[in-house]
CSV table of C-alpha atoms in Angstrom, one decimal:
chain,number,residue,atom,x,y,z
A,1,MET,CA,18.8,115.8,126.2
A,2,LYS,CA,19.6,112.4,127.8
A,3,THR,CA,17.9,110.7,124.9
A,4,ILE,CA,20.1,112.5,122.4
A,5,ALA,CA,23.2,111.8,124.4
A,6,LEU,CA,22.2,108.1,124.7
A,7,PHE,CA,21.6,108.0,120.9
A,8,PHE,CA,25.0,109.5,120.2
A,9,THR,CA,26.6,107.1,122.6
A,10,GLU,CA,25.0,104.0,121.0
A,11,THR,CA,25.8,105.3,117.5
A,12,THR,CA,29.4,105.9,118.4
A,13,GLY,CA,29.6,102.5,120.0
A,14,LYS,CA,28.2,100.7,116.9
A,15,CYS,CA,30.6,102.7,114.7
A,16,ALA,CA,33.5,101.7,116.8
A,17,ILE,CA,32.4,98.0,116.7
A,18,LEU,CA,32.0,98.2,113.0
A,19,THR,CA,35.4,99.8,112.6
A,20,LEU,CA,37.0,97.2,114.8
A,21,ALA,CA,35.3,94.4,112.9
A,22,CYS,CA,36.5,95.9,109.6
A,23,LEU,CA,40.0,96.1,111.0
A,24,MET,CA,39.9,92.5,112.2
A,25,LEU,CA,38.6,91.3,108.8
A,26,SER,CA,41.3,93.3,107.0
A,27,ALA,CA,43.9,91.7,109.3
A,28,CYS,CA,42.5,88.2,108.7
A,29,SER,CA,42.4,88.6,104.9
A,30,PRO,CA,46.2,88.2,104.3
A,31,GLN,CA,46.2,85.2,106.6
A,32,ALA,CA,43.3,83.7,104.6
A,33,ASP,CA,45.2,84.3,101.4
A,34,THR,CA,48.3,82.6,102.8
A,35,LEU,CA,46.3,79.7,103.9
A,36,SER,CA,44.7,79.4,100.5
A,37,GLU,CA,48.1,79.4,98.9
A,38,ARG,CA,49.4,76.7,101.2
A,39,GLU,CA,46.3,74.6,100.5
A,40,ALA,CA,46.9,75.0,96.8
A,41,ARG,CA,50.6,73.9,97.2
A,42,ILE,CA,49.6,71.0,99.3
A,43,SER,CA,47.0,69.9,96.8
A,44,ALA,CA,49.6,70.2,94.0
A,45,ARG,CA,52.1,68.1,96.0
A,46,GLU,CA,49.5,65.5,96.7
A,47,SER,CA,48.8,65.3,93.0
A,48,GLU,CA,52.5,64.8,92.2
A,49,LEU,CA,52.8,62.1,94.9
A,50,VAL,CA,49.8,60.3,93.5
A,51,THR,CA,51.2,60.4,90.0
A,52,LEU,CA,54.6,59.3,91.2
A,53,PHE,CA,53.1,56.4,93.2
A,54,ALA,CA,51.2,55.3,90.1
A,55,GLU,CA,54.4,55.3,88.1
A,56,LEU,CA,56.2,53.3,90.7
A,57,VAL,CA,53.4,50.7,90.6
A,58,GLU,CA,53.7,50.4,86.9
A,59,LEU,CA,57.5,50.1,87.1
A,60,LYS,CA,57.2,47.4,89.7
A,61,LYS,CA,54.8,45.4,87.5
A,62,SER,CA,57.2,45.8,84.6
A,63,LEU,CA,60.1,44.6,86.6
A,64,GLU,CA,58.2,41.6,87.9
A,65,LYS,CA,57.2,40.8,84.4
A,66,ASP,CA,60.9,41.0,83.1
A,67,GLN,CA,62.4,38.9,85.9
A,68,PRO,CA,61.4,35.5,84.5
A,69,GLU,CA,62.9,36.5,81.1
A,70,GLN,CA,66.1,37.7,82.7
A,71,ARG,CA,66.5,34.5,84.7
A,72,SER,CA,66.0,32.4,81.5
A,73,THR,CA,68.6,34.5,79.6
A,74,ARG,CA,71.1,34.2,82.5
A,75,ALA,CA,70.6,30.4,82.6
A,76,LYS,CA,71.3,30.2,78.9
A,77,ASP,CA,74.4,32.4,79.2
A,78,ALA,CA,75.6,30.4,82.1
A,79,ASN,CA,75.2,27.1,80.2
A,80,ALA,CA,76.9,28.4,76.9
A,81,PRO,CA,80.4,29.1,78.3
A,82,ALA,CA,80.4,25.8,80.1
A,83,ALA,CA,79.8,24.0,76.8
A,84,ASP,CA,82.5,26.1,75.0
A,85,ILE,CA,85.0,25.3,77.7
A,86,CYS,CA,84.2,21.6,77.6
A,87,ALA,CA,84.6,21.6,73.9
A,88,CYS,CA,88.0,23.4,74.1
A,89,GLU,CA,89.3,21.0,76.7
A,90,ASN,CA,88.3,18.0,74.7
A,91,THR,CA,89.8,19.5,71.5
A,92,GLY,CA,93.1,20.2,73.4
A,93,ALA,CA,93.2,16.7,74.8
A,94,GLU,CA,92.7,15.2,71.3
A,95,GLY,CA,95.3,17.5,69.8
A,96,SER,CA,97.8,16.5,72.6
A,97,SER,CA,97.3,12.8,72.1
A,98,LYS,CA,97.8,13.1,68.3
A,99,GLY,CA,100.8,15.4,68.7
A,100,SER,CA,99.4,18.1,66.4
A,101,ALA,CA,98.4,21.8,66.8
A,102,THR,CA,94.8,22.6,67.5
A,103,LYS,CA,92.6,25.6,66.6
A,104,LEU,CA,90.6,28.0,68.8
A,105,ASP,CA,88.7,30.7,67.1
A,106,SER,CA,91.1,30.6,64.1
A,107,LYS,CA,94.1,30.8,66.6
A,108,THR,CA,96.6,28.1,67.1
A,109,ILE,CA,96.8,26.5,70.5
A,110,LEU,CA,100.4,26.1,71.7
A,111,GLY,CA,101.9,24.6,74.8
A,112,ALA,CA,104.5,26.0,77.1
A,113,ILE,CA,107.2,24.2,75.2
A,114,GLU,CA,107.0,23.7,71.4
A,115,ASN,CA,109.2,22.6,68.6
A,116,VAL,CA,110.1,25.4,66.1
A,117,HIS,CA,111.9,25.3,62.8
A,118,LEU,CA,114.3,28.2,62.3
A,119,ASP,CA,115.5,29.2,58.8
A,120,PRO,CA,118.4,29.7,58.8
A,121,PRO,CA,119.9,27.4,59.8
A,122,GLY,CA,117.1,25.0,58.7
A,123,LEU,CA,117.0,23.1,62.0
A,124,GLU,CA,114.3,22.3,64.6
A,125,PHE,CA,114.8,23.6,68.1
A,126,SER,CA,112.8,23.2,71.3
A,127,ALA,CA,111.5,26.6,72.3
A,128,ARG,CA,110.0,28.2,75.4
A,129,ILE,CA,106.7,29.9,74.7
A,130,ASP,CA,106.6,33.0,76.9
A,131,THR,CA,103.6,35.4,76.7
A,132,GLY,CA,105.4,37.7,79.1
A,133,ALA,CA,108.2,38.5,76.7
A,134,GLN,CA,107.6,41.2,74.1
A,135,THR,CA,110.2,40.1,71.6
A,136,SER,CA,111.5,36.6,70.8
A,137,SER,CA,115.1,35.8,71.7
A,138,LEU,CA,117.8,33.4,70.4
A,139,ASN,CA,120.8,31.9,72.1
A,140,ALA,CA,123.7,33.5,70.3
A,141,LEU,CA,127.4,33.0,71.1
A,142,ASN,CA,130.5,34.9,69.9
A,143,ILE,CA,128.5,37.8,68.5
A,144,VAL,CA,130.5,40.0,66.1
A,145,GLU,CA,129.1,43.1,64.4
A,146,PHE,CA,130.6,44.3,61.1
A,147,GLU,CA,129.7,46.2,57.9
A,148,ARG,CA,129.3,44.8,54.4
A,149,ASP,CA,128.7,47.1,51.5
A,150,GLY,CA,128.0,49.9,53.9
A,151,LYS,CA,125.3,48.0,55.7
A,152,PRO,CA,125.4,46.6,59.3
A,153,PHE,CA,125.6,42.8,59.8
A,154,VAL,CA,126.1,40.5,62.7
A,155,LYS,CA,127.8,37.1,62.9
A,156,PHE,CA,127.1,34.7,65.7
A,157,ASN,CA,127.1,31.0,66.6
A,158,LEU,CA,124.1,28.7,67.4
A,159,THR,CA,124.5,25.3,69.1
A,160,HIS,CA,123.2,22.4,67.0
A,161,PRO,CA,120.2,20.9,68.9
A,162,GLN,CA,121.3,17.3,68.4
A,163,SER,CA,125.1,17.2,68.0
A,164,GLY,CA,126.0,20.3,70.1
A,165,GLU,CA,128.3,21.6,67.4
A,166,LYS,CA,128.7,25.3,66.7
A,167,ILE,CA,126.8,26.6,63.7
A,168,GLU,CA,127.9,30.0,62.4
A,169,LEU,CA,125.2,32.4,61.0
A,170,THR,CA,125.4,35.8,59.4
A,171,ARG,CA,122.4,38.0,59.4
A,172,ARG,CA,121.5,41.6,58.6
A,173,LEU,CA,121.5,43.8,61.7
A,174,ARG,CA,118.0,45.2,62.1
A,175,GLY,CA,118.7,47.4,65.1
A,176,TYR,CA,118.9,47.1,68.9
A,177,VAL,CA,116.7,46.7,71.9
A,178,ARG,CA,117.4,47.5,75.5
A,179,VAL,CA,116.5,44.8,78.0
A,180,LYS,CA,116.8,45.1,81.7
A,181,GLU,CA,117.4,41.8,83.4
A,182,PHE,CA,116.4,41.0,87.0
A,183,GLY,CA,118.9,42.4,89.4
A,184,ASP,CA,120.6,44.7,86.9
A,185,ARG,CA,120.4,48.4,87.3
A,186,GLU,CA,121.2,49.3,83.7
A,187,ALA,CA,119.5,47.9,80.6
A,188,LEU,CA,121.6,45.9,78.2
A,189,ARG,CA,121.6,46.7,74.5
A,190,ARG,CA,121.1,43.6,72.4
A,191,PRO,CA,121.3,43.3,68.6
A,192,VAL,CA,118.2,42.3,66.6
A,193,VAL,CA,118.0,40.0,63.5
A,194,ARG,CA,115.2,38.8,61.4
A,195,MET,CA,114.6,35.0,60.8
A,196,ARG,CA,111.9,32.7,59.5
A,197,VAL,CA,110.0,30.7,62.1
A,198,VAL,CA,107.7,27.7,61.4
A,199,LEU,CA,105.7,26.8,64.5
A,200,ALA,CA,102.8,24.3,64.1
A,201,ASP,CA,100.9,25.9,61.2
A,202,ILE,CA,102.4,29.4,61.8
A,203,ASP,CA,105.0,30.5,59.3
A,204,GLU,CA,106.3,34.0,59.9
A,205,GLN,CA,109.4,36.2,59.6
A,206,ILE,CA,110.0,37.8,63.0
A,207,ASN,CA,112.6,39.7,64.9
A,208,PHE,CA,114.9,37.9,67.4
A,209,THR,CA,117.1,39.6,70.0
A,210,LEU,CA,120.5,37.9,70.3
A,211,GLU,CA,121.7,37.0,73.7
A,212,ASN,CA,123.7,34.3,75.5
A,213,ARG,CA,121.1,31.9,76.8
A,214,SER,CA,123.5,29.2,77.9
A,215,ARG,CA,122.2,29.4,81.4
A,216,PHE,CA,118.7,28.5,80.1
A,217,LYS,CA,117.4,25.1,79.1
A,218,TYR,CA,116.0,26.3,75.8
A,219,GLN,CA,118.0,28.1,73.1
A,220,VAL,CA,114.9,29.7,71.6
A,221,LEU,CA,112.2,31.9,73.4
A,222,ILE,CA,109.1,32.8,71.5
A,223,GLY,CA,107.5,36.0,72.6
A,224,ARG,CA,104.4,38.1,71.8
A,225,ASN,CA,105.8,39.5,68.5
A,226,LEU,CA,104.9,36.0,67.1
A,227,LEU,CA,102.1,35.0,69.3
A,228,GLN,CA,99.9,38.1,69.1
A,229,ASP,CA,96.8,37.6,67.1
A,230,LEU,CA,98.0,34.1,65.9
A,231,ALA,CA,98.1,31.8,68.9
A,232,VAL,CA,97.0,31.2,72.5
A,233,VAL,CA,98.9,29.2,75.1
A,234,ASP,CA,97.7,26.1,76.9
A,235,VAL,CA,100.4,25.0,79.4
A,236,SER,CA,98.9,21.5,79.6
A,237,LYS,CA,99.4,20.9,75.8
A,238,LYS,CA,102.2,18.7,74.7
A,239,PRO,CA,104.7,19.9,72.1
A,240,ALA,CA,103.8,19.2,68.4
A,241,PRO,CA,106.4,18.6,65.7
A,242,ALA,CA,107.2,21.7,63.6
A,243,LYS,CA,106.0,21.8,60.0
A,244,SER,CA,108.6,22.6,57.5
A,245,ASP,CA,109.1,22.5,53.7
A,246,ASN,CA,112.8,21.9,54.2
A,247,PRO,CA,113.8,18.2,53.8
A,248,ALA,CA,116.9,18.8,55.9
A,249,THR,CA,114.8,19.0,59.0
A,250,ALA,CA,113.6,15.5,58.7
A,251,ALA,CA,117.2,14.3,58.2
A,252,VAL,CA,118.3,16.0,61.4
A,253,LYS,CA,115.6,14.3,63.4
């Protein structure tokens, strides 16, 4: 009887141990799966890092290879503008000494002050070259607006550049512009006329605003409406004589 009881006790103990072992194994199985997944992820990340490192190494080699070529290109680029500037300065100096206009990339080089031929009245004036002004302006005195055959005209006086006498001109009125002078709160309305201008090798018909420029040294101001796309300004350049096909200009000089 004791033997049977002992047998049952041992058997029951072994079953309990087996059951406990199975439970432990079943509990460890999810943890093992999780560890396996983590190991797989880590392995994939390691592979990505190795690939990325290899790409960085190749990129570094490529950059090191390109650096000498870039330095050589930069050296050439740095030298090229210096040569162009030098050539332009020499050209400007020669043009100033000869008293004639020069060219830069098909544009005429003008100084801060130039001689311009206006037609009418067919005379040469000293003009201020101003890249800050949108429209050219002309010293006009005794401005009178009137109509002729139903069209607007304007009559005004210019001062002869040599004798100082008053010259009366009549031109078609092209319109008005509003100009706000320094210190004035309200913009002034000025009449606009169209005249022919010969400046160096430039020969154009442009608009002029009429205003009293008696307080200024120069009767004529040339703005961007003539300079744009045709000329550049070099303030060190000396004024060149205006070219004109009108023989009266030579007589006035």
